Each structure stands twice: as C-alpha cells, then as structure tokens.
Amino acid sequence: MINRRQDYIVWMIEQTVQAMAEAARLMKAGKFDLALIAIRRAADLVVPPAMRALLDRLEPGSAVSVLGPAEVDRVRLYAALLGEEGAVHELRGHAAEARRCYTRSLELYGAAEGAGAELLEADRERISDLRSKLAEA
C-alpha cells in the first residue's frame, strides 16, 4: 500500500511538472488561455474538485487540517499550480487576479509546511519569487 501511495505521489509530481512546463511554453508563445487550461487540468488531477473547494474556501490551515496529513503533498502541488496561474494572470495584465493567486499560493505553502510537508528547493525558490512579486505590487 505504501509503495502505491508513493507511486501516486510521484505521478502527481510528474503531472504537475509537465503541466508547468507546458504552461510556460504556452505563456512564452502568448497562448494564455491554453496555459490556464493546462494548469487547471493538472489541478484537477492533483486536487479533485471537492477537495479544491475546501482549499479555496477555508482558511489554509483549517483546510489542511480537514484534509489530513496524508494530503499535504497535494496541497503543496496545488500551491505551485496557483503560483503558475498567477503568472498567467500577471502576463495578461490582470494584476488583482495575479495577486490573489500569489497570496493564496503562499498561504497554502505555509499551511502545508506547518502540517509537515517537506518543501523542496524548487518550492522554496517559488516561494521567494512569489514574495518578490507581491512586494513589487
């Protein structure tokens, strides 16, 4: 059972990385709608709609507590995808929507880390970038 869970987590990470790479390629090409679709499809895989409703509506720490410690990796991956979604909105000139995504991403990263998620170096770099973007706004 543990191997299956670990395999699934690795698969979710791979899907998230692929979606972020695809979104970056699409953003570079100016295809913002398609970039958002790629990000949202990955979010659907990582965080099913019912779980996302909790993450989007509840205070981050409460949402993570309700979901439980087994789901902190999902929260971490969703935080990364929200940061990418914010980048798409920023490139489109939708500053308020970008700021909302960046802020929620940072909140979810913090809640996930507080619940025991192991943040990777890439997560820490993303967090630093998000903080810089919010400071500039």
PDB file of C-alpha atoms in Angstrom:
ATOM      1  CA  MET A   1       0.000   0.000   0.000  1.00  0.00           C
ATOM      2  CA  ILE A   2       2.806   2.415   0.873  1.00  0.00           C
ATOM      3  CA  ASN A   3       4.505   1.832  -2.473  1.00  0.00           C
ATOM      4  CA  ARG A   4       1.248   2.527  -4.295  1.00  0.00           C
ATOM      5  CA  ARG A   5       0.798   5.784  -2.370  1.00  0.00           C
ATOM      6  CA  GLN A   6       4.397   6.815  -3.047  1.00  0.00           C
ATOM      7  CA  ASP A   7       3.997   5.909  -6.717  1.00  0.00           C
ATOM      8  CA  TYR A   8       0.849   8.019  -6.876  1.00  0.00           C
ATOM      9  CA  ILE A   9       2.592  10.982  -5.258  1.00  0.00           C
ATOM     10  CA  VAL A  10       5.462  10.676  -7.737  1.00  0.00           C
ATOM     11  CA  TRP A  11       2.924  10.523 -10.576  1.00  0.00           C
ATOM     12  CA  MET A  12       1.180  13.683  -9.288  1.00  0.00           C
ATOM     13  CA  ILE A  13       4.519  15.469  -9.068  1.00  0.00           C
ATOM     14  CA  GLU A  14       5.378  14.426 -12.626  1.00  0.00           C
ATOM     15  CA  GLN A  15       1.987  15.640 -13.885  1.00  0.00           C
ATOM     16  CA  THR A  16       2.450  18.966 -12.127  1.00  0.00           C
ATOM     17  CA  VAL A  17       5.954  19.450 -13.536  1.00  0.00           C
ATOM     18  CA  GLN A  18       4.753  18.603 -17.049  1.00  0.00           C
ATOM     19  CA  ALA A  19       1.800  20.987 -16.766  1.00  0.00           C
ATOM     20  CA  MET A  20       4.011  23.797 -15.503  1.00  0.00           C
ATOM     21  CA  ALA A  21       6.467  23.259 -18.353  1.00  0.00           C
ATOM     22  CA  GLU A  22       3.613  23.201 -20.869  1.00  0.00           C
ATOM     23  CA  ALA A  23       2.106  26.342 -19.346  1.00  0.00           C
ATOM     24  CA  ALA A  24       5.478  28.119 -19.507  1.00  0.00           C
ATOM     25  CA  ARG A  25       5.827  27.180 -23.175  1.00  0.00           C
ATOM     26  CA  LEU A  26       2.308  28.400 -23.921  1.00  0.00           C
ATOM     27  CA  MET A  27       2.807  31.647 -21.988  1.00  0.00           C
ATOM     28  CA  LYS A  28       6.005  32.323 -23.915  1.00  0.00           C
ATOM     29  CA  ALA A  29       4.003  31.867 -27.124  1.00  0.00           C
ATOM     30  CA  GLY A  30       1.317  34.256 -25.850  1.00  0.00           C
ATOM     31  CA  LYS A  31      -1.302  31.493 -25.618  1.00  0.00           C
ATOM     32  CA  PHE A  32      -2.614  32.451 -22.201  1.00  0.00           C
ATOM     33  CA  ASP A  33      -5.986  30.677 -22.415  1.00  0.00           C
ATOM     34  CA  LEU A  34      -4.276  27.407 -23.285  1.00  0.00           C
ATOM     35  CA  ALA A  35      -1.770  27.917 -20.472  1.00  0.00           C
ATOM     36  CA  LEU A  36      -4.631  28.316 -17.993  1.00  0.00           C
ATOM     37  CA  ILE A  37      -6.270  25.177 -19.355  1.00  0.00           C
ATOM     38  CA  ALA A  38      -3.044  23.197 -18.877  1.00  0.00           C
ATOM     39  CA  ILE A  39      -2.702  24.459 -15.307  1.00  0.00           C
ATOM     40  CA  ARG A  40      -6.331  23.767 -14.433  1.00  0.00           C
ATOM     41  CA  ARG A  41      -6.214  20.266 -15.908  1.00  0.00           C
ATOM     42  CA  ALA A  42      -3.220  19.485 -13.729  1.00  0.00           C
ATOM     43  CA  ALA A  43      -5.023  20.975 -10.732  1.00  0.00           C
ATOM     44  CA  ASP A  44      -7.963  18.649 -11.434  1.00  0.00           C
ATOM     45  CA  LEU A  45      -5.599  15.668 -11.309  1.00  0.00           C
ATOM     46  CA  VAL A  46      -3.787  16.790  -8.181  1.00  0.00           C
ATOM     47  CA  VAL A  47      -6.744  18.174  -6.241  1.00  0.00           C
ATOM     48  CA  PRO A  48     -10.183  16.776  -7.110  1.00  0.00           C
ATOM     49  CA  PRO A  49     -12.957  19.422  -7.235  1.00  0.00           C
ATOM     50  CA  ALA A  50     -14.441  18.592  -3.811  1.00  0.00           C
ATOM     51  CA  MET A  51     -11.016  18.864  -2.187  1.00  0.00           C
ATOM     52  CA  ARG A  52     -10.276  22.073  -4.094  1.00  0.00           C
ATOM     53  CA  ALA A  53     -13.496  23.600  -2.768  1.00  0.00           C
ATOM     54  CA  LEU A  54     -12.113  23.158   0.751  1.00  0.00           C
ATOM     55  CA  LEU A  55      -8.727  24.567  -0.197  1.00  0.00           C
ATOM     56  CA  ASP A  56     -10.256  27.564  -1.939  1.00  0.00           C
ATOM     57  CA  ARG A  57     -12.879  28.451   0.668  1.00  0.00           C
ATOM     58  CA  LEU A  58     -11.430  27.655   4.080  1.00  0.00           C
ATOM     59  CA  GLU A  59      -8.589  29.349   5.877  1.00  0.00           C
ATOM     60  CA  PRO A  60      -5.496  27.439   4.644  1.00  0.00           C
ATOM     61  CA  GLY A  61      -4.530  25.926   7.992  1.00  0.00           C
ATOM     62  CA  SER A  62      -8.087  24.732   8.581  1.00  0.00           C
ATOM     63  CA  ALA A  63      -8.341  23.291   5.083  1.00  0.00           C
ATOM     64  CA  VAL A  64      -5.119  21.340   5.533  1.00  0.00           C
ATOM     65  CA  SER A  65      -6.309  20.079   8.932  1.00  0.00           C
ATOM     66  CA  VAL A  66      -9.618  18.911   7.462  1.00  0.00           C
ATOM     67  CA  LEU A  67      -7.886  17.160   4.567  1.00  0.00           C
ATOM     68  CA  GLY A  68      -5.424  15.487   6.906  1.00  0.00           C
ATOM     69  CA  PRO A  69      -1.672  14.917   6.914  1.00  0.00           C
ATOM     70  CA  ALA A  70      -1.831  12.370   4.094  1.00  0.00           C
ATOM     71  CA  GLU A  71      -2.829  15.132   1.675  1.00  0.00           C
ATOM     72  CA  VAL A  72      -0.139  17.748   2.362  1.00  0.00           C
ATOM     73  CA  ASP A  73       1.699  16.878  -0.854  1.00  0.00           C
ATOM     74  CA  ARG A  74      -1.460  17.613  -2.830  1.00  0.00           C
ATOM     75  CA  VAL A  75      -1.691  20.981  -1.099  1.00  0.00           C
ATOM     76  CA  ARG A  76       1.950  21.743  -1.912  1.00  0.00           C
ATOM     77  CA  LEU A  77       1.453  20.858  -5.577  1.00  0.00           C
ATOM     78  CA  TYR A  78      -1.748  22.883  -5.763  1.00  0.00           C
ATOM     79  CA  ALA A  79       0.119  25.855  -4.279  1.00  0.00           C
ATOM     80  CA  ALA A  80       2.693  25.556  -7.077  1.00  0.00           C
ATOM     81  CA  LEU A  81      -0.050  25.456  -9.710  1.00  0.00           C
ATOM     82  CA  LEU A  82      -1.760  28.504  -8.196  1.00  0.00           C
ATOM     83  CA  GLY A  83       1.513  30.385  -8.468  1.00  0.00           C
ATOM     84  CA  GLU A  84       1.699  29.494 -12.159  1.00  0.00           C
ATOM     85  CA  GLU A  85      -1.897  30.558 -12.664  1.00  0.00           C
ATOM     86  CA  GLY A  86      -0.988  33.874 -11.086  1.00  0.00           C
ATOM     87  CA  ALA A  87       1.856  34.272 -13.582  1.00  0.00           C
ATOM     88  CA  VAL A  88      -0.593  33.835 -16.461  1.00  0.00           C
ATOM     89  CA  HIS A  89      -2.884  36.491 -14.991  1.00  0.00           C
ATOM     90  CA  GLU A  90       0.082  38.810 -14.480  1.00  0.00           C
ATOM     91  CA  LEU A  91       1.152  38.471 -18.114  1.00  0.00           C
ATOM     92  CA  ARG A  92      -2.407  39.253 -19.182  1.00  0.00           C
ATOM     93  CA  GLY A  93      -2.339  42.438 -17.129  1.00  0.00           C
ATOM     94  CA  HIS A  94      -4.835  41.137 -14.548  1.00  0.00           C
ATOM     95  CA  ALA A  95      -2.902  42.320 -11.504  1.00  0.00           C
ATOM     96  CA  ALA A  96      -5.645  41.743  -8.916  1.00  0.00           C
ATOM     97  CA  GLU A  97      -6.220  38.152 -10.023  1.00  0.00           C
ATOM     98  CA  ALA A  98      -2.466  37.502 -10.112  1.00  0.00           C
ATOM     99  CA  ARG A  99      -2.087  38.906  -6.600  1.00  0.00           C
ATOM    100  CA  ARG A 100      -4.955  36.702  -5.358  1.00  0.00           C
ATOM    101  CA  CYS A 101      -3.301  33.579  -6.800  1.00  0.00           C
ATOM    102  CA  TYR A 102       0.130  34.515  -5.456  1.00  0.00           C
ATOM    103  CA  THR A 103      -1.229  35.236  -1.988  1.00  0.00           C
ATOM    104  CA  ARG A 104      -3.240  32.018  -1.798  1.00  0.00           C
ATOM    105  CA  SER A 105      -0.280  30.036  -3.086  1.00  0.00           C
ATOM    106  CA  LEU A 106       1.927  31.393  -0.289  1.00  0.00           C
ATOM    107  CA  GLU A 107      -0.777  30.725   2.298  1.00  0.00           C
ATOM    108  CA  LEU A 108      -1.160  27.123   1.142  1.00  0.00           C
ATOM    109  CA  TYR A 109       2.600  26.565   1.080  1.00  0.00           C
ATOM    110  CA  GLY A 110       2.763  27.827   4.658  1.00  0.00           C
ATOM    111  CA  ALA A 111      -0.123  25.633   5.788  1.00  0.00           C
ATOM    112  CA  ALA A 112       1.328  22.569   4.058  1.00  0.00           C
ATOM    113  CA  GLU A 113       4.741  23.126   5.610  1.00  0.00           C
ATOM    114  CA  GLY A 114       3.128  23.682   9.003  1.00  0.00           C
ATOM    115  CA  ALA A 115       1.331  20.349   8.608  1.00  0.00           C
ATOM    116  CA  GLY A 116       4.554  18.506   7.852  1.00  0.00           C
ATOM    117  CA  ALA A 117       5.007  18.755   4.082  1.00  0.00           C
ATOM    118  CA  GLU A 118       8.636  18.631   3.062  1.00  0.00           C
ATOM    119  CA  LEU A 119       9.254  21.638   0.848  1.00  0.00           C
ATOM    120  CA  LEU A 120      11.721  21.039  -1.938  1.00  0.00           C
ATOM    121  CA  GLU A 121      14.313  23.553  -3.108  1.00  0.00           C
ATOM    122  CA  ALA A 122      12.069  24.316  -6.104  1.00  0.00           C
ATOM    123  CA  ASP A 123       9.221  25.115  -3.689  1.00  0.00           C
ATOM    124  CA  ARG A 124      11.443  27.441  -1.688  1.00  0.00           C
ATOM    125  CA  GLU A 125      12.548  29.219  -4.873  1.00  0.00           C
ATOM    126  CA  ARG A 126       8.909  29.575  -5.936  1.00  0.00           C
ATOM    127  CA  ILE A 127       8.002  30.962  -2.518  1.00  0.00           C
ATOM    128  CA  SER A 128      10.814  33.513  -2.760  1.00  0.00           C
ATOM    129  CA  ASP A 129       9.663  34.533  -6.256  1.00  0.00           C
ATOM    130  CA  LEU A 130       6.050  34.854  -5.093  1.00  0.00           C
ATOM    131  CA  ARG A 131       7.065  37.042  -2.167  1.00  0.00           C
ATOM    132  CA  SER A 132       9.095  39.250  -4.505  1.00  0.00           C
ATOM    133  CA  LYS A 133       6.170  39.606  -6.895  1.00  0.00           C
ATOM    134  CA  LEU A 134       3.823  40.570  -4.080  1.00  0.00           C
ATOM    135  CA  ALA A 135       6.345  43.071  -2.696  1.00  0.00           C
ATOM    136  CA  GLU A 136       6.588  44.723  -6.125  1.00  0.00           C
ATOM    137  CA  ALA A 137       2.809  45.057  -6.435  1.00  0.00           C
TER     138      ALA A 137
END
